Amino acid sequence: MMKMMKMVIVSLLIGIVLGSCTNTSQKTTDPIEEKVQTLIGQMTFEEKLGQLVQTNYHGEPEDWKEQLAEGKIGSFLNLSSVEYANEVQRIVVEESRLGIPLLVGRDVIHGFNTVFPIPLGMASSWSPELAEGAMKIAAREASANGINWTFAPMIDVSWDPRWGRIAETCGEDPYLTSVLGAAMVKGYQGTDPSEEGRIAACAKHFVGYGMSEAGRDYNTTYIPEALLRNVHLRPFKAAADAGCLTFMSAFNDLNGVPTSGNYFTLRTILRDEWKYDGMVVSDWASIQQQIVHGYTETETDAAEKSIKAGVDMEMASRCYDNLPALLEAGKIDVALINESVANILRIKFKLGLFNNPYTDVTLKDKVILTDENLDYARKVARGSMVLLKNEKQTLPLNKTSKVALIGPMTNAPHDQMGTWVFDGDEKNSITPLTSFTDVLGKNLNYAIGLEYSRDKSKAGFAKAIAAAKKSDVIVLLVGEESGLSGEANSRAIIDLPGIQSELLRELNQLNKPLVLVVMAGRPLGIGADIELADAVLYAWHPGTMAGPALTDLIFGDYSPSGKLPITFVKGAGQIPFYYYRKNTGKPTDPERMTYIDDIPRNSKQLSLGFTSMHIDYGITPLYPFGYGMTYTTFEYGDVKLSSKELTKNGELKATCTLTNTGNTKAEEIVQLYVRDLFGSLTRPIKELKGFQKVELAPGESKELTFTITAKDLEFYNGEEYLTEAGDFNLWIAKDSDSGEFVSFAFVNE
Ligand code: BGC
């Protein structure tokens, strides 16, 4: 009743102001803007400050009653109970003066109760459709629990598999990350975020966090402006263009200025250049951490930097309690506070929270972990796995074979879910052991071998070897526990943990076909391990439906279709290694490498020829970006261009015929790369500019066309965004290291 009355009063007031606006010569803006400004006009300074506060939820709603009723909290994070969410919303709506609803935020990163593959796995599907569909389900499940805002997608670009948070990225490429990030935003928010089942997305972490030095989480980042704009900012621009309602400022210190107080990135670029009108939330206590960074001395200074830079809401810390002092000292203007409050209220209106902040408590039983959600999770997991090797067509396996299933990831219901699983429950995980048992029955010989990935006891080896001896083929599931990747969990050594490689070596001695499946949160340095297996499937952490997705592929009901969204290095010493590296002034021909053991003793320095390489690893990665096999073979026809020239307002069409030359129906991810041969800043040796996923039956062919415009070739040269006249090479290929190029010129007319 109270709530109704309050809404009526607010609507009346809005009506009055709206009316007065239409009567003046002032132009009316959109209705949400009118409502936002009207509400701000009614707020006390304390109420405005309250909107900027995001608090970590704990305890009972009753514990927060006083603060909520006084309008001192604008948002909670980590509240994941529909009953509690409804109650805190009821308190603010009915008992606070203006009844402003709360944003309830949560890390819903790769699923809620139904857990999808880690984002790096999802990115391996190169499928914006699957990414959107997965996030739509995640949003629906989360919103049924009273959550109206997620801190995702994470669209940091990273070249460093040591970094634990690589698991949460879409990999190393700005274009692929842009496409998938925008799709995820759409999945969470839909076209109308106020629709039931939709929640606000948050593009994070703005910006450059993925470049933490040495892959050590939270570490310093140095990114020159051209690299920032050409790589790290691009996915964020795409997210802003996709209507992402919120952004999160990051933890890292960027070129000496912490990103949560960085005027250049947050104000000059995000607000002034991009005209972003969403809301910016800090990362956890990152405003306060400016003191720890050694950038600001006091919480008051920290608050000044952040509010001026444009961080609207402070997560977890309370530096913004000092805003009144800053105002009094004349260091900030109330207009700045109003701007932040407006950014926050705008989101609350766009989410429809003023119309209805409550969630139907019966909904969750209808929308969570449904068969449909689980089937979709199985499909996404299937699409995320990458076949790295398949000698003698070891895969797919025959369902009548005797199979030895071995390894610490065979029955790891918790670990298969991956890093961000606040709301995932291992009880819902279907493990590979369950699915292999379903397919094979008594033809399955199971022995775990090692209890968990870091287990260093050989106690289980004998049973594993015995199981293998009884079988026609060995399937060994190794990897990393989920806790070895994710936030703060960076590794300096990126090999298989524990003695998993030893178990592999012993099984390899048996001379039986050996299939290695790797479940991990990062691209591991598994060069030596791969040598010991006949087939290798990289499964990442596949989520709730790991088991069924894996057996779908292993037994050939579906063909693998994933491709790597990140370069696989031979070992950590090769990092950073990414496909769009520069040519250098002394590139190495991989065919003409001298390796460390071939160097004659007492050789003169010149004998190696002064080129850019490592004398142990050479100049090629373990697997290049874009790489992935399947059960069939595809042939790429010659690439044809519609013209040898692209003009400023013109279009260039590149076509290529793809043929399935094998015996199995499969999908292929066809990739378009371009090289700008000369630039006013040196240009990468390749850049992904497009991709298409096509399914072909055996013998089937399809002509694929990509369209290129001047905009696709644009880059930032340190002073401006431009497309420079000159020659370009173009590839349509199966990965970043294959194919023959054709050339064209861009003429600036
Ligand atoms: C992480 C964010 C996350 C936030 C809230 C931080 O530690 O860096 O990605 O959204 O916590 O849980």
XYZ file of C-alpha atoms in Angstrom, residues 245-741:
497
model
C 24.521 -0.792 -19.276
C 27.531 -0.734 -16.972
C 31.334 -0.801 -16.989
C 33.719 -1.774 -14.199
C 36.949 0.103 -13.620
C 39.857 -2.223 -12.966
C 42.469 -2.957 -10.311
C 45.561 -2.328 -12.396
C 47.850 0.635 -12.431
C 48.017 1.652 -16.103
C 51.108 3.552 -17.172
C 51.425 4.766 -13.591
C 47.799 5.763 -13.031
C 45.438 3.286 -11.334
C 42.549 2.496 -13.653
C 39.943 3.307 -11.025
C 41.142 6.900 -10.879
C 42.246 7.222 -14.469
C 40.863 10.401 -15.966
C 42.224 9.614 -19.412
C 40.565 6.220 -19.853
C 37.387 6.832 -17.854
C 36.627 10.434 -18.693
C 38.471 11.412 -21.863
C 37.895 8.153 -23.728
C 34.802 6.531 -22.232
C 32.687 9.597 -21.574
C 33.986 12.339 -23.849
C 34.974 10.342 -26.931
C 32.537 7.462 -26.753
C 29.685 9.435 -25.132
C 28.972 6.479 -22.874
C 25.934 7.196 -20.689
C 25.936 3.975 -18.679
C 27.210 3.601 -15.179
C 30.732 2.815 -13.997
C 31.286 0.765 -10.863
C 34.717 0.330 -9.325
C 36.197 -3.111 -8.861
C 36.290 -4.386 -5.298
C 37.843 -1.608 -3.161
C 39.847 -0.424 -6.161
C 39.151 3.221 -5.306
C 40.720 2.735 -1.900
C 43.588 0.712 -3.382
C 44.869 3.836 -5.079
C 46.449 4.510 -1.690
C 48.140 1.113 -1.719
C 49.323 1.730 -5.274
C 51.023 4.830 -3.889
C 48.958 7.146 -6.060
C 46.786 8.965 -3.528
C 47.670 9.536 0.100
C 44.251 9.557 1.702
C 40.782 8.159 1.087
C 39.661 11.704 0.381
C 42.239 12.064 -2.397
C 41.251 8.643 -3.722
C 37.592 9.680 -3.792
C 38.461 12.901 -5.614
C 40.431 11.110 -8.314
C 37.740 8.503 -8.900
C 34.686 10.720 -8.885
C 36.393 13.200 -11.190
C 37.454 10.379 -13.503
C 33.848 9.191 -13.570
C 33.541 6.134 -11.323
C 29.907 6.395 -10.279
C 29.550 3.623 -7.738
C 32.099 2.443 -5.205
C 32.239 -1.297 -4.656
C 33.070 -2.475 -1.140
C 35.261 0.385 0.150
C 33.892 3.691 1.483
C 36.146 6.429 0.147
C 33.093 8.229 -1.224
C 32.057 8.967 2.369
C 34.573 11.785 1.951
C 32.701 13.450 -0.891
C 30.972 15.960 1.447
C 34.396 17.112 2.652
C 35.542 17.496 -0.966
C 32.437 19.500 -1.742
C 32.930 21.701 1.264
C 36.558 22.306 0.315
C 35.365 23.357 -3.139
C 37.316 20.549 -4.805
C 34.291 19.084 -6.514
C 31.012 20.485 -7.647
C 27.608 19.033 -6.810
C 27.027 18.708 -10.550
C 29.627 15.956 -10.593
C 27.745 14.011 -7.927
C 24.478 14.567 -9.777
C 26.037 13.149 -12.915
C 27.028 9.942 -11.131
C 23.632 9.652 -9.449
C 21.987 10.136 -12.832
C 24.130 7.378 -14.347
C 23.013 5.008 -11.595
C 19.323 5.952 -11.632
C 19.243 5.667 -15.422
C 20.210 1.980 -15.118
C 17.563 1.384 -12.470
C 14.933 2.896 -14.761
C 16.178 0.970 -17.789
C 15.930 -2.246 -15.812
C 12.328 -1.392 -14.985
C 13.029 -1.589 -11.262
C 10.870 1.426 -10.480
C 7.901 -0.401 -11.978
C 8.649 -3.662 -10.236
C 11.722 -4.407 -8.182
C 10.342 -7.752 -6.959
C 10.855 -11.285 -8.198
C 8.242 -14.010 -8.214
C 9.592 -16.507 -5.680
C 8.067 -19.463 -7.502
C 9.945 -18.657 -10.683
C 13.225 -20.239 -9.759
C 11.760 -23.705 -9.555
C 10.522 -23.288 -13.112
C 13.592 -21.803 -14.777
C 16.596 -23.293 -13.037
C 18.499 -26.329 -14.296
C 15.717 -27.203 -16.702
C 16.301 -29.915 -19.299
C 16.435 -27.174 -21.875
C 19.169 -25.303 -19.950
C 21.175 -28.473 -19.447
C 20.879 -29.436 -23.110
C 22.096 -26.008 -24.079
C 25.021 -26.288 -21.647
C 25.888 -29.621 -23.257
C 25.800 -28.036 -26.700
C 27.984 -25.113 -25.637
C 30.462 -27.447 -23.917
C 30.622 -29.602 -27.048
C 31.291 -26.536 -29.158
C 34.031 -25.353 -26.817
C 36.297 -28.406 -27.032
C 39.234 -28.277 -29.425
C 40.733 -31.317 -31.111
C 44.477 -30.668 -31.180
C 45.746 -33.977 -32.524
C 44.226 -37.109 -34.030
C 46.760 -39.496 -35.427
C 45.663 -42.673 -37.222
C 42.101 -41.434 -36.737
C 42.197 -42.634 -33.160
C 39.067 -40.600 -32.509
C 36.165 -41.093 -32.598
C 36.117 -44.258 -30.546
C 33.850 -47.152 -31.204
C 31.105 -47.599 -28.615
C 31.854 -51.307 -28.533
C 35.549 -50.884 -27.685
C 36.919 -51.765 -24.296
C 37.975 -48.413 -22.893
C 40.212 -47.645 -19.923
C 39.085 -44.366 -18.403
C 41.792 -42.937 -16.191
C 42.818 -39.690 -14.579
C 42.063 -37.054 -11.948
C 39.526 -35.199 -14.073
C 37.352 -38.255 -14.758
C 35.218 -37.729 -11.706
C 35.825 -34.191 -10.499
C 32.333 -32.679 -10.287
C 33.610 -29.516 -8.651
C 36.652 -28.939 -10.861
C 34.860 -29.514 -14.152
C 32.723 -26.433 -13.409
C 35.679 -24.037 -13.617
C 36.506 -20.857 -11.823
C 33.428 -18.623 -11.274
C 30.809 -20.835 -9.746
C 29.320 -18.983 -6.810
C 25.954 -20.549 -7.566
C 26.920 -23.753 -9.330
C 26.592 -26.902 -7.287
C 28.775 -29.912 -7.990
C 25.777 -32.132 -7.193
C 24.396 -31.128 -10.591
C 27.580 -31.928 -12.501
C 27.529 -34.910 -14.804
C 31.048 -36.215 -14.832
C 32.889 -38.057 -17.609
C 32.822 -41.182 -15.454
C 29.013 -41.148 -15.424
C 28.752 -40.523 -19.158
C 31.380 -43.084 -20.162
C 29.597 -45.618 -17.960
C 26.315 -44.792 -19.716
C 27.846 -45.304 -23.150
C 30.073 -48.299 -22.486
C 28.511 -50.270 -19.627
C 30.726 -53.214 -18.840
C 33.193 -52.317 -21.558
C 34.467 -49.557 -19.312
C 37.528 -50.223 -17.176
C 37.831 -47.384 -14.728
C 40.717 -46.399 -12.467
C 41.356 -42.855 -11.324
C 45.175 -43.130 -11.213
C 45.581 -39.836 -9.379
C 42.992 -38.428 -7.001
C 43.388 -34.818 -8.093
C 45.597 -32.814 -10.432
C 48.303 -31.991 -7.873
C 48.276 -35.453 -6.287
C 51.844 -36.682 -6.033
C 51.123 -40.202 -4.814
C 51.712 -43.069 -7.233
C 49.459 -45.327 -5.179
C 46.829 -45.443 -7.918
C 49.199 -46.085 -10.843
C 49.133 -49.891 -10.616
C 45.327 -50.024 -10.874
C 45.388 -47.565 -13.745
C 47.912 -49.658 -15.628
C 45.914 -52.816 -14.949
C 42.752 -51.152 -16.312
C 44.669 -50.026 -19.391
C 46.072 -53.494 -20.010
C 42.569 -54.970 -20.095
C 41.399 -52.407 -22.647
C 41.665 -51.674 -26.370
C 42.166 -47.968 -25.862
C 43.134 -45.604 -23.053
C 41.348 -42.328 -22.388
C 43.344 -40.253 -19.900
C 41.726 -37.148 -18.443
C 44.264 -34.756 -16.980
C 44.339 -31.035 -16.313
C 44.077 -28.471 -13.601
C 41.709 -28.260 -10.676
C 39.422 -25.267 -11.026
C 41.142 -23.537 -8.116
C 44.402 -23.287 -10.056
C 43.028 -20.673 -12.428
C 40.795 -17.659 -11.936
C 41.303 -14.542 -9.883
C 44.636 -14.364 -8.044
C 45.508 -17.893 -9.183
C 48.365 -17.150 -11.519
C 51.021 -19.750 -12.204
C 54.644 -19.244 -13.225
C 54.911 -22.832 -14.429
C 52.107 -23.719 -16.787
C 52.756 -27.435 -17.160
C 50.408 -30.173 -16.034
C 50.502 -29.993 -12.230
C 51.724 -32.838 -10.022
C 52.801 -36.121 -11.586
C 50.141 -36.343 -14.291
C 52.845 -36.378 -16.992
C 54.435 -39.346 -15.262
C 51.158 -41.249 -15.322
C 50.882 -40.418 -19.009
C 54.418 -41.673 -19.659
C 53.698 -44.975 -17.927
C 50.488 -45.486 -19.876
C 52.244 -44.602 -23.113
C 54.664 -47.486 -22.488
C 51.778 -49.920 -22.980
C 51.646 -49.181 -26.711
C 47.884 -48.899 -26.824
C 45.982 -46.127 -28.561
C 45.964 -43.266 -26.086
C 43.521 -40.373 -26.058
C 44.493 -37.442 -23.865
C 41.736 -35.095 -22.701
C 42.824 -31.928 -20.943
C 40.472 -29.977 -18.677
C 42.073 -26.752 -17.609
C 41.524 -23.061 -17.029
C 44.387 -21.953 -19.225
C 46.311 -23.143 -22.274
C 48.866 -25.358 -20.584
C 52.403 -25.969 -21.806
C 51.769 -29.543 -22.841
C 54.137 -29.912 -25.809
C 55.952 -32.936 -24.379
C 52.718 -34.578 -23.187
C 51.077 -34.287 -26.570
C 53.919 -36.295 -28.099
C 52.891 -39.251 -25.940
C 49.271 -39.335 -27.039
C 47.645 -40.379 -30.313
C 44.784 -37.959 -29.962
C 44.374 -34.847 -27.819
C 41.137 -33.061 -27.047
C 41.356 -29.775 -25.135
C 38.166 -29.492 -23.095
C 38.881 -26.464 -20.843
C 36.592 -26.557 -17.791
C 33.361 -27.525 -19.555
C 30.834 -26.910 -16.747
C 27.882 -28.908 -15.477
C 27.549 -31.016 -18.627
C 31.221 -31.944 -19.098
C 30.536 -35.677 -19.214
C 27.817 -35.830 -21.877
C 29.561 -33.210 -24.033
C 32.760 -35.200 -23.933
C 31.182 -38.523 -24.828
C 29.241 -36.804 -27.640
C 32.595 -36.032 -29.253
C 34.735 -38.974 -28.161
C 32.254 -41.488 -29.575
C 31.575 -39.482 -32.704
C 27.918 -38.518 -32.258
C 29.182 -35.041 -33.087
C 32.399 -33.791 -34.655
C 34.631 -31.396 -32.719
C 34.302 -27.830 -33.985
C 36.221 -25.605 -31.554
C 39.273 -23.587 -32.514
C 41.817 -21.953 -30.238
C 41.033 -18.375 -29.185
C 44.574 -18.125 -27.871
C 48.033 -19.248 -28.946
C 49.320 -22.366 -27.208
C 52.921 -21.802 -26.201
C 55.524 -24.518 -25.918
C 56.323 -23.394 -22.394
C 56.039 -20.337 -20.177
C 59.360 -18.991 -21.447
C 57.755 -18.232 -24.812
C 55.201 -15.834 -23.280
C 54.024 -13.430 -24.582
C 53.388 -15.085 -27.933
C 50.371 -13.948 -29.913
C 49.589 -14.213 -33.579
C 49.305 -10.489 -34.322
C 52.867 -9.830 -33.209
C 55.089 -7.513 -35.224
C 57.483 -8.729 -37.875
C 60.567 -7.167 -36.194
C 63.537 -6.012 -38.262
C 65.025 -9.492 -38.140
C 62.317 -12.110 -38.541
C 63.258 -15.797 -38.468
C 62.291 -18.274 -41.136
C 60.920 -21.197 -39.067
C 62.292 -23.605 -41.679
C 65.818 -22.346 -41.175
C 66.195 -22.429 -37.441
C 69.265 -23.577 -35.583
C 68.299 -25.135 -32.283
C 70.356 -25.144 -29.147
C 71.708 -28.662 -29.580
C 72.816 -28.008 -33.154
C 75.077 -25.129 -32.266
C 78.673 -26.234 -32.682
C 80.953 -25.720 -29.717
C 83.155 -22.675 -29.907
C 80.960 -21.287 -32.650
C 81.245 -17.596 -33.358
C 78.349 -15.331 -32.432
C 77.497 -14.805 -36.099
C 76.813 -18.468 -36.805
C 73.171 -18.198 -35.732
C 72.412 -15.433 -38.158
C 71.008 -12.729 -35.865
C 67.287 -13.295 -36.178
C 64.476 -13.065 -33.668
C 63.849 -16.445 -32.003
C 64.557 -18.590 -28.979
C 67.302 -21.104 -29.634
C 65.331 -23.709 -27.695
C 61.717 -23.032 -28.733
C 62.354 -21.542 -32.138
C 59.812 -19.112 -33.525
C 56.654 -21.146 -33.764
C 54.124 -21.753 -31.009
C 52.875 -25.170 -29.984
C 49.560 -24.399 -31.709
C 48.646 -21.136 -33.384
C 45.627 -18.977 -32.684
C 42.623 -20.260 -34.617
C 43.874 -23.846 -34.741
C 41.580 -26.842 -34.327
C 40.912 -30.147 -36.076
C 37.837 -32.234 -36.601
C 36.890 -35.728 -37.807
C 36.786 -34.689 -41.425
C 39.091 -32.690 -43.681
C 38.322 -29.396 -45.350
C 39.869 -28.052 -48.496
C 40.176 -24.337 -49.024
C 39.938 -23.167 -52.637
C 41.854 -20.184 -54.005
C 40.844 -16.827 -52.624
C 39.329 -14.451 -55.170
C 38.944 -10.718 -54.734
C 36.222 -8.633 -56.355
C 38.865 -6.012 -57.140
C 42.532 -5.333 -56.648
C 41.635 -2.035 -55.065
C 39.533 -0.887 -52.161
C 38.438 2.745 -52.110
C 37.450 4.940 -49.171
C 33.720 4.360 -49.536
C 33.942 1.103 -51.427
C 33.700 -2.575 -50.538
C 35.957 -5.446 -51.350
C 34.577 -8.950 -51.530
C 36.852 -11.896 -50.840
C 35.503 -15.326 -51.732
C 36.727 -18.838 -51.254
C 35.170 -22.245 -51.767
C 35.272 -24.619 -48.842
C 34.825 -28.342 -49.438
C 34.357 -31.136 -46.948
C 36.747 -33.703 -48.400
C 36.316 -36.298 -45.663
C 33.629 -38.736 -44.626
C 31.999 -36.953 -41.727
C 29.651 -34.036 -41.373
C 31.409 -31.265 -39.481
C 31.604 -27.552 -38.826
C 34.544 -25.415 -39.851
C 35.439 -21.968 -38.526
C 36.737 -20.100 -41.564
C 38.935 -17.142 -40.706
C 39.758 -13.939 -42.558
C 43.108 -12.306 -41.846
C 44.655 -9.157 -43.223
C 48.132 -7.659 -43.117
C 48.751 -3.978 -43.646
C 52.229 -4.087 -45.137
C 53.430 -0.621 -44.232
C 52.133 1.884 -41.715
C 53.024 5.110 -40.004
C 53.295 2.779 -37.010
C 54.506 -0.762 -37.696
C 51.558 -3.079 -38.203
C 50.921 -6.657 -36.975
C 51.842 -9.570 -39.231
C 48.190 -10.625 -39.270
C 44.896 -9.381 -37.901
C 41.637 -11.285 -37.724
C 38.947 -9.322 -39.541
C 36.128 -11.826 -39.813
C 35.074 -15.437 -39.401
C 32.233 -17.715 -40.400
C 31.163 -21.044 -38.982
C 29.855 -23.404 -41.627
C 28.605 -26.949 -41.477
C 29.216 -29.173 -44.473
C 28.222 -32.739 -45.224
C 30.833 -35.081 -46.749
C 31.565 -33.960 -50.312
C 29.640 -30.716 -49.910
C 31.115 -27.387 -51.033
C 30.161 -23.844 -50.229
C 31.351 -20.515 -51.514
C 32.038 -18.130 -48.655
C 32.172 -14.383 -49.046
C 33.689 -11.808 -46.714
C 33.197 -8.080 -47.228
C 35.934 -5.617 -46.294
C 35.591 -1.862 -46.004
C 38.067 0.883 -45.129
C 36.680 0.885 -41.579
C 37.834 -2.712 -41.082
C 41.389 -1.683 -41.836
C 41.440 1.314 -39.545
C 43.952 1.635 -36.724
C 45.220 4.243 -34.300
C 48.657 5.500 -35.227
C 49.432 7.404 -32.058
C 47.636 10.530 -33.211
C 44.461 9.533 -34.990
C 42.315 6.645 -36.247
C 42.866 6.186 -39.946
C 43.162 3.747 -42.817
C 46.375 4.387 -44.657
C 46.730 4.019 -48.399
C 48.961 1.143 -49.383
C 49.232 -2.585 -49.935
C 47.534 -5.307 -47.940
C 47.713 -9.092 -47.917
C 44.607 -11.146 -47.223
C 44.098 -14.759 -46.191
C 41.019 -16.921 -45.861
C 42.308 -19.829 -43.837
C 41.720 -22.484 -41.227
C 43.967 -20.768 -38.659
C 46.342 -17.845 -38.198
C 49.292 -19.805 -39.518
C 47.893 -21.274 -42.732
C 46.847 -20.374 -46.223
C 48.182 -18.399 -49.175
C 47.609 -14.703 -49.356
